[in-house]
Coordinates of C-alpha atoms in Angstrom, one line a residue:
Chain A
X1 CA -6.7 52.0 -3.5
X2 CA -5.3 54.0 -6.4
X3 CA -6.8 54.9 -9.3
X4 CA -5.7 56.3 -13.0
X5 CA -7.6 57.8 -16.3
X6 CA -6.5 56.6 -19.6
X7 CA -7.4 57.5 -22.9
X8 CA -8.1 55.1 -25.8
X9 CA -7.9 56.4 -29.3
X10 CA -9.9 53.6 -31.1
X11 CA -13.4 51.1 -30.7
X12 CA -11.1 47.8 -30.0
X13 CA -7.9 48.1 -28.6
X14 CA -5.4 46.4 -26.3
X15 CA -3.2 49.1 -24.5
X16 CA 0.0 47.8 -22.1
X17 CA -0.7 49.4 -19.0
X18 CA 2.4 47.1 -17.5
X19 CA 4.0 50.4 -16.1
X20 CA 1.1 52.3 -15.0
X21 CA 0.3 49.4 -12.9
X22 CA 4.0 49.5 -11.7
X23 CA 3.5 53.1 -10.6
X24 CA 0.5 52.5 -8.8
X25 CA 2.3 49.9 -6.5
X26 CA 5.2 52.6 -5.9
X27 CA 2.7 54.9 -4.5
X28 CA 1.0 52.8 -2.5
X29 CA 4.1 51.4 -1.3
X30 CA 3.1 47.7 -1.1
X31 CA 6.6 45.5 -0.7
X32 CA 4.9 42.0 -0.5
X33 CA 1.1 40.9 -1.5
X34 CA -1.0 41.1 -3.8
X35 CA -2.6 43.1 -6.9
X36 CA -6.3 43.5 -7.7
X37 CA -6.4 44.9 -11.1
X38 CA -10.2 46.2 -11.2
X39 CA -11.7 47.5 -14.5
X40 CA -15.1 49.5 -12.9
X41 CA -16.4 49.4 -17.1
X42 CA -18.6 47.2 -18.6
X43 CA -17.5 47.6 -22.3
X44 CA -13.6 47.0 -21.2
X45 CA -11.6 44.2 -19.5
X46 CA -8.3 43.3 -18.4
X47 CA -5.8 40.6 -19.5
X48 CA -2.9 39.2 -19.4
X49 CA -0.4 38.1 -22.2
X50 CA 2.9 38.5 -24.3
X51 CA 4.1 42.3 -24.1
X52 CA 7.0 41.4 -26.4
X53 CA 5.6 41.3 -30.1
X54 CA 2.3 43.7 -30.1
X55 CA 1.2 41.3 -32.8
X56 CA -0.6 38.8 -30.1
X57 CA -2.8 41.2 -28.8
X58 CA -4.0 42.3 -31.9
X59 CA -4.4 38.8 -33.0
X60 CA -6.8 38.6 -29.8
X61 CA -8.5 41.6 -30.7
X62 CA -9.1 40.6 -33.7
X63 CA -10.1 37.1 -33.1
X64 CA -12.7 37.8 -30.3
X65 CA -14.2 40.4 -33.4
X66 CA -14.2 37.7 -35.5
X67 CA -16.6 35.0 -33.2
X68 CA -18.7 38.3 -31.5
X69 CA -18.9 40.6 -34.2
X70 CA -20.2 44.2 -34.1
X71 CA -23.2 43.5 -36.3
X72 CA -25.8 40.5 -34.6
X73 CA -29.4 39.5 -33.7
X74 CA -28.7 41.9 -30.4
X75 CA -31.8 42.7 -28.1
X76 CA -29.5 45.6 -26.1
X77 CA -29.8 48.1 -28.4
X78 CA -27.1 50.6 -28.3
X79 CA -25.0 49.0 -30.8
X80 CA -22.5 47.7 -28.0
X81 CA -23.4 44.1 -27.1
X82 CA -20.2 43.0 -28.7
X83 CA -18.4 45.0 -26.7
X84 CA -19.8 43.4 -23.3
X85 CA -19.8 39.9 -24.1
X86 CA -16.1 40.5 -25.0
X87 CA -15.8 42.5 -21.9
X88 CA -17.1 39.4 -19.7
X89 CA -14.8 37.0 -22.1
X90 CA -11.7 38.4 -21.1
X91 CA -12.9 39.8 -17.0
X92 CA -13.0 42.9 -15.1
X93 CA -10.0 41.8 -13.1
X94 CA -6.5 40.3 -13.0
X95 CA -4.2 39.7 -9.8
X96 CA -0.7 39.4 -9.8
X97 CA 1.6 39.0 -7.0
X98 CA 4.4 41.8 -5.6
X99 CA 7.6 40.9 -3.9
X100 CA 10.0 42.9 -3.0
X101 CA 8.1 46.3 -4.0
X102 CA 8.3 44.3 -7.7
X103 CA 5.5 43.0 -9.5
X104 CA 6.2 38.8 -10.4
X105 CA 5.4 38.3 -14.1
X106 CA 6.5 35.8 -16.4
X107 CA 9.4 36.7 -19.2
X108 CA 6.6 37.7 -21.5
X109 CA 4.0 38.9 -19.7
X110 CA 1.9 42.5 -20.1
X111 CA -1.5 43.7 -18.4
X112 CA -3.2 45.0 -21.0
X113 CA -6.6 46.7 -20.5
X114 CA -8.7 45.5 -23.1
X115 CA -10.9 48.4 -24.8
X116 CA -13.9 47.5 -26.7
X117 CA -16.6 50.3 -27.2
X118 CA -14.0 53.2 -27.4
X119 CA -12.6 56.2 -28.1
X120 CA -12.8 56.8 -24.3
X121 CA -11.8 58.2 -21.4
X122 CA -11.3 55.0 -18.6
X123 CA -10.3 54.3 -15.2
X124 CA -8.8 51.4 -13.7
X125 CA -8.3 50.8 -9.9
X126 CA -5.2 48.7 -8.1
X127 CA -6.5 47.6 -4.4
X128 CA -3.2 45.9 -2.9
X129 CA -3.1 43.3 0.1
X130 CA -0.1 43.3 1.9
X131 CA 1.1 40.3 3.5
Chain B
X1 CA -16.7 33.2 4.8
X2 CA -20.2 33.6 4.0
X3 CA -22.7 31.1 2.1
X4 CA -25.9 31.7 0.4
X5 CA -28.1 29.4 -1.8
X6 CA -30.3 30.6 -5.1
X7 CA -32.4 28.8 -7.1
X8 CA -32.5 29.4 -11.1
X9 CA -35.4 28.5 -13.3
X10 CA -34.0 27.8 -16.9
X11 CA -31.4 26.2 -18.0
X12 CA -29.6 29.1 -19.4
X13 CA -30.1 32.2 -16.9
X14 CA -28.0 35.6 -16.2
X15 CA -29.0 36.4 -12.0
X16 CA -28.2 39.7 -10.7
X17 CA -27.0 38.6 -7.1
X18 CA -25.4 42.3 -6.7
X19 CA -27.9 42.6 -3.7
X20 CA -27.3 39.5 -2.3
X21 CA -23.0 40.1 -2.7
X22 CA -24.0 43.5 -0.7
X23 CA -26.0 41.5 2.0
X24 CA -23.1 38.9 2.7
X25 CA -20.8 41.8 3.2
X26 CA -22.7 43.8 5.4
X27 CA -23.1 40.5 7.6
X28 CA -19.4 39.5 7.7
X29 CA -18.7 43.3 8.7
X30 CA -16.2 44.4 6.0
X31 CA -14.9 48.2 6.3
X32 CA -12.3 47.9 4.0
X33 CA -10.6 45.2 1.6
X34 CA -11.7 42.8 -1.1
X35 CA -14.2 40.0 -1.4
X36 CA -14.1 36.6 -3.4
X37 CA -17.2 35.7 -5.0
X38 CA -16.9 31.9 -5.4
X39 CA -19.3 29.6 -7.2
X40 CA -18.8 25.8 -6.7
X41 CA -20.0 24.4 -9.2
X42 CA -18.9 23.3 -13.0
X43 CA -21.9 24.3 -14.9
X44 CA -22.3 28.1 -13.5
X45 CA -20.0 31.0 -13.7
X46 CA -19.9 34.2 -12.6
X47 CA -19.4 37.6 -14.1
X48 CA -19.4 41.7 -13.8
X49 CA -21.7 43.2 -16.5
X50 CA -24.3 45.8 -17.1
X51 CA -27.2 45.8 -14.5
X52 CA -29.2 48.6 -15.7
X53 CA -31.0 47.0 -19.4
X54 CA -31.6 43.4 -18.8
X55 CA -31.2 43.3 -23.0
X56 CA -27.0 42.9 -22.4
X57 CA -26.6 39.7 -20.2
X58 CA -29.6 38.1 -22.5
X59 CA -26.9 39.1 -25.5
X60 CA -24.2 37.5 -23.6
X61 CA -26.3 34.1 -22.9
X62 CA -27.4 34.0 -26.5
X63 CA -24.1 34.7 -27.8
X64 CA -23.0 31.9 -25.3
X65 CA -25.1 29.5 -27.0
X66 CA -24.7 30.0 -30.3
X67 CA -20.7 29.5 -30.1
X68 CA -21.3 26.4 -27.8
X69 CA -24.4 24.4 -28.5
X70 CA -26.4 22.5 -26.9
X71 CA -25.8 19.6 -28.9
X72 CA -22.1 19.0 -30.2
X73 CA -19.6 16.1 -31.0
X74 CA -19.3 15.8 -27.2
X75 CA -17.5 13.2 -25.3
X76 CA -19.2 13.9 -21.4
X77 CA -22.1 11.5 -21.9
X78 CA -24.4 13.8 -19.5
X79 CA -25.6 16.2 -22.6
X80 CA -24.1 19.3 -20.2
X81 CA -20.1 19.5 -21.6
X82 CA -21.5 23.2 -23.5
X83 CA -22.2 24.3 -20.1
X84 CA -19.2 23.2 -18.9
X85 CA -17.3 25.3 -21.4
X86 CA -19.3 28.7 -20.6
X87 CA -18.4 28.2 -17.2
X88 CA -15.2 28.0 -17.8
X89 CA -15.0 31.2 -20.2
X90 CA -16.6 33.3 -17.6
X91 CA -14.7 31.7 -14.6
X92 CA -15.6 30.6 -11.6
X93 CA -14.8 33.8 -9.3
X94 CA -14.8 37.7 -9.2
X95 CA -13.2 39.9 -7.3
X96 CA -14.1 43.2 -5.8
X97 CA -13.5 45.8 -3.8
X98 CA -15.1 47.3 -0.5
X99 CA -14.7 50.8 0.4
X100 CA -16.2 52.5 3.7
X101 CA -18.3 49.1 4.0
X102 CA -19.7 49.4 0.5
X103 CA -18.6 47.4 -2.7
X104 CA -16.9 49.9 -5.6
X105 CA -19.0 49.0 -8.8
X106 CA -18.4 50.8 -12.0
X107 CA -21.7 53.2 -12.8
X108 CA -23.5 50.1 -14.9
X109 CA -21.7 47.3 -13.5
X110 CA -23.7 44.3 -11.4
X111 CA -22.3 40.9 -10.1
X112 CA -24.2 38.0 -12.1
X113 CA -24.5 34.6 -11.1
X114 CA -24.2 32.7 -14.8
X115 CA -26.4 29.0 -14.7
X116 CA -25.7 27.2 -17.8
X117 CA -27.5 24.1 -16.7
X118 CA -30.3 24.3 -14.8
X119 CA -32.9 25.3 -13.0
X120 CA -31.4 24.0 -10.0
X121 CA -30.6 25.0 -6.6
X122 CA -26.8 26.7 -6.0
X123 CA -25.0 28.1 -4.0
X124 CA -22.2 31.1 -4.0
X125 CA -19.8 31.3 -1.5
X126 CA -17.9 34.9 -0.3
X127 CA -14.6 35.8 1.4
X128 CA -13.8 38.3 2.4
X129 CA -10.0 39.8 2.9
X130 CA -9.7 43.1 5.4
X131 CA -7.2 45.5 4.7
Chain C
X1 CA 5.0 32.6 -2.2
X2 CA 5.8 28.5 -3.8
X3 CA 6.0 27.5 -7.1
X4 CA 6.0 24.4 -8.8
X5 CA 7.4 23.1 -11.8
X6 CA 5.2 20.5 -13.9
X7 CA 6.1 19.3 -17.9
X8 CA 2.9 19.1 -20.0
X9 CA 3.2 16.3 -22.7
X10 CA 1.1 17.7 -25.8
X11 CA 0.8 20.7 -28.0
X12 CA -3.2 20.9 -26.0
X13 CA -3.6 19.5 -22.9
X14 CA -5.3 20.0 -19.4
X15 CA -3.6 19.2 -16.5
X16 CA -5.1 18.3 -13.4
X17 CA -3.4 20.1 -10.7
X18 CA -5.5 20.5 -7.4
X19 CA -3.1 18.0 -5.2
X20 CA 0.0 20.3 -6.3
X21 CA -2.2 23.1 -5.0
X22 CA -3.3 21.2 -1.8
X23 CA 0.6 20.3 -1.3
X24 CA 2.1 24.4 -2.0
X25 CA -0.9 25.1 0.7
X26 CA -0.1 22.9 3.1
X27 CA 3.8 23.6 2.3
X28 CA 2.9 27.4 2.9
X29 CA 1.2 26.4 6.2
X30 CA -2.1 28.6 5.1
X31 CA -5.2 27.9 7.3
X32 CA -7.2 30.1 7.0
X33 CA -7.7 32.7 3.9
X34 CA -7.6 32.7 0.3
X35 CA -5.0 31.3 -2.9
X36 CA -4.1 32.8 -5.7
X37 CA -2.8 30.2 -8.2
X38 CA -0.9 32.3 -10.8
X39 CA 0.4 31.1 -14.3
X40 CA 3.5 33.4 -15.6
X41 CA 3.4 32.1 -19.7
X42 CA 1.6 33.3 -22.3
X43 CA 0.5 30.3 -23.9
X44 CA -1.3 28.4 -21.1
X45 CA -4.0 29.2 -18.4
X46 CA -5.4 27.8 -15.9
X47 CA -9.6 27.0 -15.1
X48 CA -11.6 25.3 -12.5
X49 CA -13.7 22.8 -13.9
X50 CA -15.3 18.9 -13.6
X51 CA -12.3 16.4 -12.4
X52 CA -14.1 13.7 -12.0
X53 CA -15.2 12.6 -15.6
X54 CA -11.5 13.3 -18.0
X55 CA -14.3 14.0 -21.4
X56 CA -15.2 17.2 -19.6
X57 CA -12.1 19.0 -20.2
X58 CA -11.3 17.6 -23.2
X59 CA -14.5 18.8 -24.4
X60 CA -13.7 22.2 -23.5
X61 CA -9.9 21.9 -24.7
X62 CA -11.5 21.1 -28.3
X63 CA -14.1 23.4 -28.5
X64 CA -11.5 26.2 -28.1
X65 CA -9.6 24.6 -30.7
X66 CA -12.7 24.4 -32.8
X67 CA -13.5 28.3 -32.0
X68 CA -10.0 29.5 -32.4
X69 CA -7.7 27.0 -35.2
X70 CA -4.0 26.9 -35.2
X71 CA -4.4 27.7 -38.6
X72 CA -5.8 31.3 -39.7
X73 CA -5.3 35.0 -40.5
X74 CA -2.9 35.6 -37.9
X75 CA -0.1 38.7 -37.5
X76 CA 2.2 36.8 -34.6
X77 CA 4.5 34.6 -37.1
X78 CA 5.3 32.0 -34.3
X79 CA 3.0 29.9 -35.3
X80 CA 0.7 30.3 -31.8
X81 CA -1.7 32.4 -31.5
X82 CA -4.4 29.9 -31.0
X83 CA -2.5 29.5 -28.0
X84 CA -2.4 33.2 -26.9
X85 CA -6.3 33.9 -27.7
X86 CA -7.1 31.1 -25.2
X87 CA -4.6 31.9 -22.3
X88 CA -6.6 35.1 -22.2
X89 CA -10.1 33.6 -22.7
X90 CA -9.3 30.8 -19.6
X91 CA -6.9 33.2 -17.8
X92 CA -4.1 33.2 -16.3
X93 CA -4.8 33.1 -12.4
X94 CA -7.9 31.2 -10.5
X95 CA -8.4 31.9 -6.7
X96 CA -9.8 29.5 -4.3
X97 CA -10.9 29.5 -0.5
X98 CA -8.8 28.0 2.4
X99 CA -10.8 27.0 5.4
X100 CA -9.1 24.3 7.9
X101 CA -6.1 24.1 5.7
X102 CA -8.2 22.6 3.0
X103 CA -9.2 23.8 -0.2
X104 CA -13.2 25.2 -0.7
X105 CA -13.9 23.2 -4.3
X106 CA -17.2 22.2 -5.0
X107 CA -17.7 18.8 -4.8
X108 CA -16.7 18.1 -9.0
X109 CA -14.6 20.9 -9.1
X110 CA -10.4 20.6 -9.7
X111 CA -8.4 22.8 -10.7
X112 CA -6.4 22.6 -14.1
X113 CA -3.4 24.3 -15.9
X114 CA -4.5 24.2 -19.5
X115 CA -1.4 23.8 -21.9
X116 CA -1.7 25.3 -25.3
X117 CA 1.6 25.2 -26.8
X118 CA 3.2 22.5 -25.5
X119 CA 4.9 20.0 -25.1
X120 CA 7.1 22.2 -22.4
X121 CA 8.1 22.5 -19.0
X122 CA 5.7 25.2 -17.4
X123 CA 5.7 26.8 -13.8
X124 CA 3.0 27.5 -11.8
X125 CA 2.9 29.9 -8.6
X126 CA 0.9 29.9 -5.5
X127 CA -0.1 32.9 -3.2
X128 CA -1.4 32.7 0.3
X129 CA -3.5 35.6 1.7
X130 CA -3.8 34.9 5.5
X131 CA -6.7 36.2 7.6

């Protein structure tokens, strides 16, 4: 288990955490299994999608703002309850598969972890299982 | 693999089963790995939220509902396809991790069963890996 | 670690694929453990949901395309990112039990890749975690 801190600068934002993930599987040292990607907030999640063009996240982003806006007939009252539906829309966790120390993505695909009730300071945990 | 049955009483209903996830792992005997919380059904779900003010998984329902109706141009004849789509959107499994025998939750975070068509009697299955 | 190859045949479409998944398992030779059934694009996703009535997911396929348009205030000038808002809202891995060398599905439940910018040829990859 291997966990790391990150810092997000703004309330919504998508941040490509693609190499810390990397990292995290150097240390631990798996060659062949799998990676639980575990987000331990309940304001943030975690997705997956296109790394290349940092225009389709925002396009996300901005999308889920659009159908759960910040403003609502909320009963939680701490102003956030966008913020954790969207959290529960996108997950708390991705897997993805190592091989060969490497982790098996497609051409195009990032991790991004998926803030929505920042500036913060996060965590997010990488639990391997090796073959 | 462990199986345990729940009964909801609305037709729309967020169920903390935190307790019960804890119970099935205590009786498989898990030290250290990851468990799969599965639901087997199409009109339920599963999620990771905030446990602590009831308020937030009551936003996420409502919120639910008011981008999926009830009632819609619908082609499923059985007056269920919205809760078909929520289940879908929060997924049908979770993942977590179990450290020392006890699951690693985030401060707020609880495990929530998600019925989107009840009250009925379900049933949530775990499985667990060991490191 | 076995992938599969399928072409989708619309620009929206969900894809039944629970006897490719039985076949990579039984391929594999898993009996006993978990699957992680991974999609590598960007553009597509993959769900558990009703196989036995088609309406079901074709209900959900237009509900997300009456939540999130082709059309709209987009920044990704490709002309898809409809298709990348819902490959993150279905996701882009399920996981499902292995008991006997047979899939754990509820008794509706298949499991779909859901294609939202095809028609293409996509890939899908399976995962076996052994006990």
């Amino acid at each position: 288990m291997f966990t790391f801190t990150l810092k997000t600068s703004s309330r919504v934002q998508f941040l490509n955490i693609t190499s810390e993930i990397r990292r995290a599987i150097a240390e631990i040292g798996l060659k062949e299994g799998t990676a639980l990607v575990y987000v331990p907030h309940t304001t943030a999640g975690i997705t997956i999608n296109e790394a290349a063009d940092p225009s389709v996240v925002s396009d996300i982003n901005r999308k889920l703002s659009q159908l759960i806006p910040v403003e609502g007939a909320y009963r939680h009252t701490e102003g956030n309850s966008d913020a954790h539906i969207k959290a529960s829309l996108m997950g708390s966790s991705i897997q993805v598969i190592v091989t060969g120390g490497n982790l098996v993505l497609g051409e195009w695909q990032g991790i991004f972890f998926c803030e929505f009730d920042g500036p913060r300071t996060r965590k997010t945990i990488v639990k391997t299982t090796s073959d």
